[in-house]
Amino acid sequence: MTLEAALGQVLSGISLGMVWFLIAAGLSIIFGTLKILNLAHGSIYMLGGFLCYQVTSAFSHVPGVFWLALLVAPLVTALVGGCIEILLLRRIYGLDMIYQYLLTFGLILIVGEVCKIIWGAGYNTVAVPWPLNDTVNLFALSFPKYNLFLIGMGVLVFVGLRALIGATSLGAVVRAVTHNREIAGALGINVPRVYTGVFMLGCWLAGLAGTLTPPMSVVALGADVSVIIDCFIIVVIGGLGSISGAFLGSIILGFTTAFGLYIIPKLAVAFGFILMIIVLIIRPRGLMGVSD
Amino acid sequence: MAEIRAKPPWLHARALRSVLISIIFASLIALPALIGKSWLNITIEILIMALAACSLNLMLGYTGLVSFGPAGLYAVGAYTTAILLTRFKMNIVPAMIAAPIMAAIVGWAVGWVCVRRTKVYFALLTLAFSQIIWTIIFEWYAVTGGDNGIVSIPTPEFFFPIVNSYYFCLAVVGCCIFALWRIVNSPFGRTLQAIRENPGRVEFIGVNLKRYQLAAFILSSIFLGIAGSLYCVFSGSAFPDFAHWTKSTDMLVMCLLGGLYRFSGPLVGSAVYTMLAKTLSKHTMHWNLILGVTVVLLVLLMRNGVMGFLSERLSRKKQARPCA
Amino acid sequence: MRSLVKTVIVLGLGFVLAGIPCANPAPAASKEKPIKIGFIHTMSGAMSMYGISSEAGAKIAVKEINAAGGVLGRELELITRDDKLSAETGLREAKDLVLTEEVDFLTGTISSAVALAISSYVEKEKKIFIVNISQSSQITEEKWNPYVFRINTNAVPYWGYAPAIALGKTWKPKKIISLGFDYECGKNSLAAFKEKYLELVPDAQIIDELWAPLGTTDFTAHIAKIANSGAEALFLACVYGGGEIAFTKQAFAFGLYDKMKMIQPCAGDVETWSDVKQGDPYPKGALATCRYPFWAIDNPKSKAFVEEHKKMVGFSPSYGAMNEYVAIYALKKAIEKVGAVDTEKLIKTLAGIELDTFVGPVLLRAYDHQAMMPNWYGIIEFTPDLPFPHITNPQIIGEEGYHTIEQIKNLRK
């Protein structure tokens, strides 16, 4: 393998991983704090993609419309998340896991069908925004600028999240509620509001991922179901509830997918599940998760 | 204050229950004379899914093990029979008997790994294994036919008239459900329920928790394998989607719909779910939306399912007014 | 309050279930019984565009025929079902259509798995099944039975022989790399392409074969590998739909369309690219095959069909719509020739019949019931007269694109 080839694979793996990280981080935070396994997280991601398309096509005469979409779409998905949390999820906290699983599964069906009704069944495209519609030359490899931008966004969000949760007082509140809901409540923290906030943050992240993907891909139905399993794998490997774990897990899965091409293409699909099983057996809290 | 009743309440309920079961059984036997071919088709499907849901509930409702991957074992049963009938041209009887045996072996291997962990980790392990089974079926084109599945499975002439298929299914499903009934009402079954209620305490009284959980997993796999094998013979085909996690959610929804904590729950749930799916998908292209809303409403408002709701109502009627 | 809601739900469920026997209204006694055609396609999810388009094509034909008096004085009735891209669901719907609705014919399907499942079912039930999109050559070759007909091209010409022949007439690259979706269609299409191309250009080589899981939309890692492979040309095996758009965007971003020759069979099908405008990434300069280049067909009937389809569903017709249109008219022709809806006689009449298509008569070959539908090929570009990218200077490949009867005989052994 030449240097260019290796570099190409490494960068592809990381840029793929970064989009996954955004979704998985949201999933992980939601599980860590709310203790809910949100199957519908992929649906929020897909909704973000459709909203991105909606904004870019409705305001296509506005220059830099993609950046507008990047601002607006995640906010809308965060709002949708807020509604879901207040109206539905609040009633099932503390219940058996099966009910959470089935409720969020019901949400997958509902959100998917609503997207189909509003946006139809075809493929929708979003253009790569200026100034990223170009390639960069790294040694003899030309790599798209937009993918480098994705990598940058992933790192930025990772640093931002770590700072938010780890270094701000708001983050301290979230950490307190994650650690022990009862005592946090007893200390006067408005736990339901924190729960809503965290869920909205998770949905904002999923919406962000959904908005960042379309320029390099396509907006279509079915993304909700296909992405959620990959994110489960990442979150398990990294550790449920850990942002750094989600980051590490995304990079690992991105690498195995990229390099799996060279080694055993046939089994590439199963790699993720095998890794997931190994982690669950040897170290169920994942690489960086907190022990339960 | 304890109420003193003239007759022990359970005697009354048991008599009522026996009558009800006899009526249902009699109508099931007489069904071919009453309804047409296509309804018989649907009833066979309901019976098979009822068996699958009931097997799942052995783990879910009775042992408290939430599995996200019953479809994997169901598919193992289906594909075992399918491959033996097509590739090895085996006779139908050994081909069908091999299915639960294979499912038991796979269930033992998968279950042994999964019960090492609890709750959400257990569930995620079952999901991962079921997806691996799906991947193997999808990729191993030479043996399983890959994404095309296995079609035109040679079934004996006996099954061609649908009435014969129906009675065969009824007999097999009936025996399996009877067996499951005996299992849950045996000391073993009661231990499982104790494990569901309070695993810690059960361990303290000297019960090997993991062994019982694994046993429940294997038993569940056996009956799931039988259901899969039946469906394969009945539909003459086997597809990778039999193992997909969305099929597992179908089974979970059936259990929830009927009621997790009653034996009849999954049976009723599978009937209601299948009928709803059939009627609604004919009249609307938005069946997914209706199913999604139904599931959400069930979880929020009717967690004990139809049977849970009905038994609540009936027991409320029977309660004598408490003394002031 | 809560128990009231619960009661309502349970009563509601009971009501729906009780209403089932009443759900199927008795047919109008006064009119002649209609000829029922069961239409099974993917009407939801990622591939639903093809289902909706095919249904429109069938509906247009049914409307026209009924307006002209029907077939043998009987109206045609189309009953649509959704197979949800699942063979299990498709088979179930087929059974329901045959047993409950008592349809006379079945048609449709995009997924080859669904087609194969229904194909084995109709053999038992003795009903004619006309495939309009499903590509797998097995349907009319290894796994064929006399009740199955296909009015569409199949994977052999579309994904294999036609691009090979086209490539042999144009660029003739010696070092080719391939990328395909990892399932039966992908594998078979690459095999067919290799077979034909190496026959035409014996010193050519397929230097590597890359596979991606079916349905993937991220090919960055594959593209990076392709860009560094040293190949002159890339052949896409069965990468279509959303995956293809994603691939094109990513490959365009890597500059792949400028670096190597691209053979992208599916790029010619307009329904995928109708949303793409000048300035967007598109399969620039790629060699593509197309199954219904309606902009290049100078036939007033075709133009009217395109307009009618656009009115009905809001987008231009896919080849699936055209195929269904031809299929329904073929049924009409055969039924009128036989004088009755007699399946066995209809099979004999349909085998070898001449189909009335927008490009003249096309043979429905008797040996395998495969219509010799033409494939067009050309280079993808934008032209000033159309807003979407399409094949330019289309050339036609007809019967030579298909497996010969000899080849099929060998496969069926």
PDB file of N, CA, C and O in Angstrom, chain B residues 41-60:
ATOM      1  N   ASN B  41     -55.507 -19.356   5.312  1.00  0.00           N
ATOM      2  CA  ASN B  41     -54.125 -18.924   5.126  1.00  0.00           C
ATOM      3  C   ASN B  41     -53.679 -18.013   6.259  1.00  0.00           C
ATOM      4  O   ASN B  41     -52.631 -18.202   6.867  1.00  0.00           O
ATOM      5  N   ILE B  42     -54.502 -17.011   6.501  1.00  0.00           N
ATOM      6  CA  ILE B  42     -54.184 -16.032   7.547  1.00  0.00           C
ATOM      7  C   ILE B  42     -54.146 -16.699   8.908  1.00  0.00           C
ATOM      8  O   ILE B  42     -53.281 -16.417   9.740  1.00  0.00           O
ATOM      9  N   THR B  43     -55.083 -17.620   9.137  1.00  0.00           N
ATOM     10  CA  THR B  43     -55.123 -18.285  10.437  1.00  0.00           C
ATOM     11  C   THR B  43     -53.870 -19.107  10.665  1.00  0.00           C
ATOM     12  O   THR B  43     -53.333 -19.150  11.781  1.00  0.00           O
ATOM     13  N   ILE B  44     -53.395 -19.759   9.619  1.00  0.00           N
ATOM     14  CA  ILE B  44     -52.150 -20.534   9.773  1.00  0.00           C
ATOM     15  C   ILE B  44     -51.020 -19.602  10.187  1.00  0.00           C
ATOM     16  O   ILE B  44     -50.224 -19.908  11.076  1.00  0.00           O
ATOM     17  N   GLU B  45     -50.968 -18.442   9.514  1.00  0.00           N
ATOM     18  CA  GLU B  45     -49.920 -17.486   9.866  1.00  0.00           C
ATOM     19  C   GLU B  45     -50.050 -17.034  11.308  1.00  0.00           C
ATOM     20  O   GLU B  45     -49.055 -16.919  12.033  1.00  0.00           O
ATOM     21  N   ILE B  46     -51.291 -16.783  11.732  1.00  0.00           N
ATOM     22  CA  ILE B  46     -51.515 -16.367  13.121  1.00  0.00           C
ATOM     23  C   ILE B  46     -51.042 -17.453  14.073  1.00  0.00           C
ATOM     24  O   ILE B  46     -50.374 -17.176  15.079  1.00  0.00           O
ATOM     25  N   LEU B  47     -51.344 -18.707  13.773  1.00  0.00           N
ATOM     26  CA  LEU B  47     -50.941 -19.801  14.658  1.00  0.00           C
ATOM     27  C   LEU B  47     -49.425 -19.857  14.797  1.00  0.00           C
ATOM     28  O   LEU B  47     -48.886 -19.985  15.889  1.00  0.00           O
ATOM     29  N   ILE B  48     -48.729 -19.746  13.653  1.00  0.00           N
ATOM     30  CA  ILE B  48     -47.266 -19.851  13.695  1.00  0.00           C
ATOM     31  C   ILE B  48     -46.678 -18.684  14.481  1.00  0.00           C
ATOM     32  O   ILE B  48     -45.795 -18.856  15.329  1.00  0.00           O
ATOM     33  N   MET B  49     -47.157 -17.476  14.215  1.00  0.00           N
ATOM     34  CA  MET B  49     -46.634 -16.314  14.938  1.00  0.00           C
ATOM     35  C   MET B  49     -47.009 -16.384  16.410  1.00  0.00           C
ATOM     36  O   MET B  49     -46.260 -15.911  17.265  1.00  0.00           O
ATOM     37  N   ALA B  50     -48.166 -16.971  16.711  1.00  0.00           N
ATOM     38  CA  ALA B  50     -48.561 -17.129  18.112  1.00  0.00           C
ATOM     39  C   ALA B  50     -47.555 -18.011  18.833  1.00  0.00           C
ATOM     40  O   ALA B  50     -47.146 -17.721  19.966  1.00  0.00           O
ATOM     41  N   LEU B  51     -47.131 -19.072  18.167  1.00  0.00           N
ATOM     42  CA  LEU B  51     -46.133 -19.948  18.779  1.00  0.00           C
ATOM     43  C   LEU B  51     -44.833 -19.186  18.998  1.00  0.00           C
ATOM     44  O   LEU B  51     -44.213 -19.259  20.058  1.00  0.00           O
ATOM     45  N   ALA B  52     -44.412 -18.418  17.964  1.00  0.00           N
ATOM     46  CA  ALA B  52     -43.161 -17.658  18.083  1.00  0.00           C
ATOM     47  C   ALA B  52     -43.254 -16.658  19.233  1.00  0.00           C
ATOM     48  O   ALA B  52     -42.338 -16.554  20.061  1.00  0.00           O
ATOM     49  N   ALA B  53     -44.360 -15.926  19.289  1.00  0.00           N
ATOM     50  CA  ALA B  53     -44.516 -14.919  20.343  1.00  0.00           C
ATOM     51  C   ALA B  53     -44.562 -15.572  21.719  1.00  0.00           C
ATOM     52  O   ALA B  53     -43.984 -15.064  22.683  1.00  0.00           O
ATOM     53  N   CYS B  54     -45.238 -16.706  21.803  1.00  0.00           N
ATOM     54  CA  CYS B  54     -45.337 -17.409  23.074  1.00  0.00           C
ATOM     55  C   CYS B  54     -43.957 -17.887  23.522  1.00  0.00           C
ATOM     56  O   CYS B  54     -43.613 -17.804  24.713  1.00  0.00           O
ATOM     57  N   SER B  55     -43.151 -18.367  22.579  1.00  0.00           N
ATOM     58  CA  SER B  55     -41.789 -18.798  22.927  1.00  0.00           C
ATOM     59  C   SER B  55     -40.973 -17.625  23.422  1.00  0.00           C
ATOM     60  O   SER B  55     -40.221 -17.738  24.388  1.00  0.00           O
ATOM     61  N   LEU B  56     -41.106 -16.497  22.741  1.00  0.00           N
ATOM     62  CA  LEU B  56     -40.379 -15.306  23.161  1.00  0.00           C
ATOM     63  C   LEU B  56     -40.798 -14.911  24.566  1.00  0.00           C
ATOM     64  O   LEU B  56     -39.985 -14.529  25.399  1.00  0.00           O
ATOM     65  N   ASN B  57     -42.108 -15.034  24.836  1.00  0.00           N
ATOM     66  CA  ASN B  57     -42.601 -14.590  26.132  1.00  0.00           C
ATOM     67  C   ASN B  57     -42.078 -15.445  27.280  1.00  0.00           C
ATOM     68  O   ASN B  57     -42.058 -14.999  28.417  1.00  0.00           O
ATOM     69  N   LEU B  58     -41.664 -16.672  26.962  1.00  0.00           N
ATOM     70  CA  LEU B  58     -41.071 -17.506  28.017  1.00  0.00           C
ATOM     71  C   LEU B  58     -39.868 -16.780  28.599  1.00  0.00           C
ATOM     72  O   LEU B  58     -39.640 -16.765  29.807  1.00  0.00           O
ATOM     73  N   MET B  59     -39.101 -16.133  27.705  1.00  0.00           N
ATOM     74  CA  MET B  59     -37.941 -15.363  28.166  1.00  0.00           C
ATOM     75  C   MET B  59     -38.375 -14.004  28.691  1.00  0.00           C
ATOM     76  O   MET B  59     -37.918 -13.532  29.722  1.00  0.00           O
ATOM     77  N   LEU B  60     -39.275 -13.370  27.942  1.00  0.00           N
ATOM     78  CA  LEU B  60     -39.596 -11.974  28.180  1.00  0.00           C
ATOM     79  C   LEU B  60     -40.489 -11.794  29.410  1.00  0.00           C
ATOM     80  O   LEU B  60     -40.099 -11.185  30.396  1.00  0.00           O
TER      81      LEU B  60
END
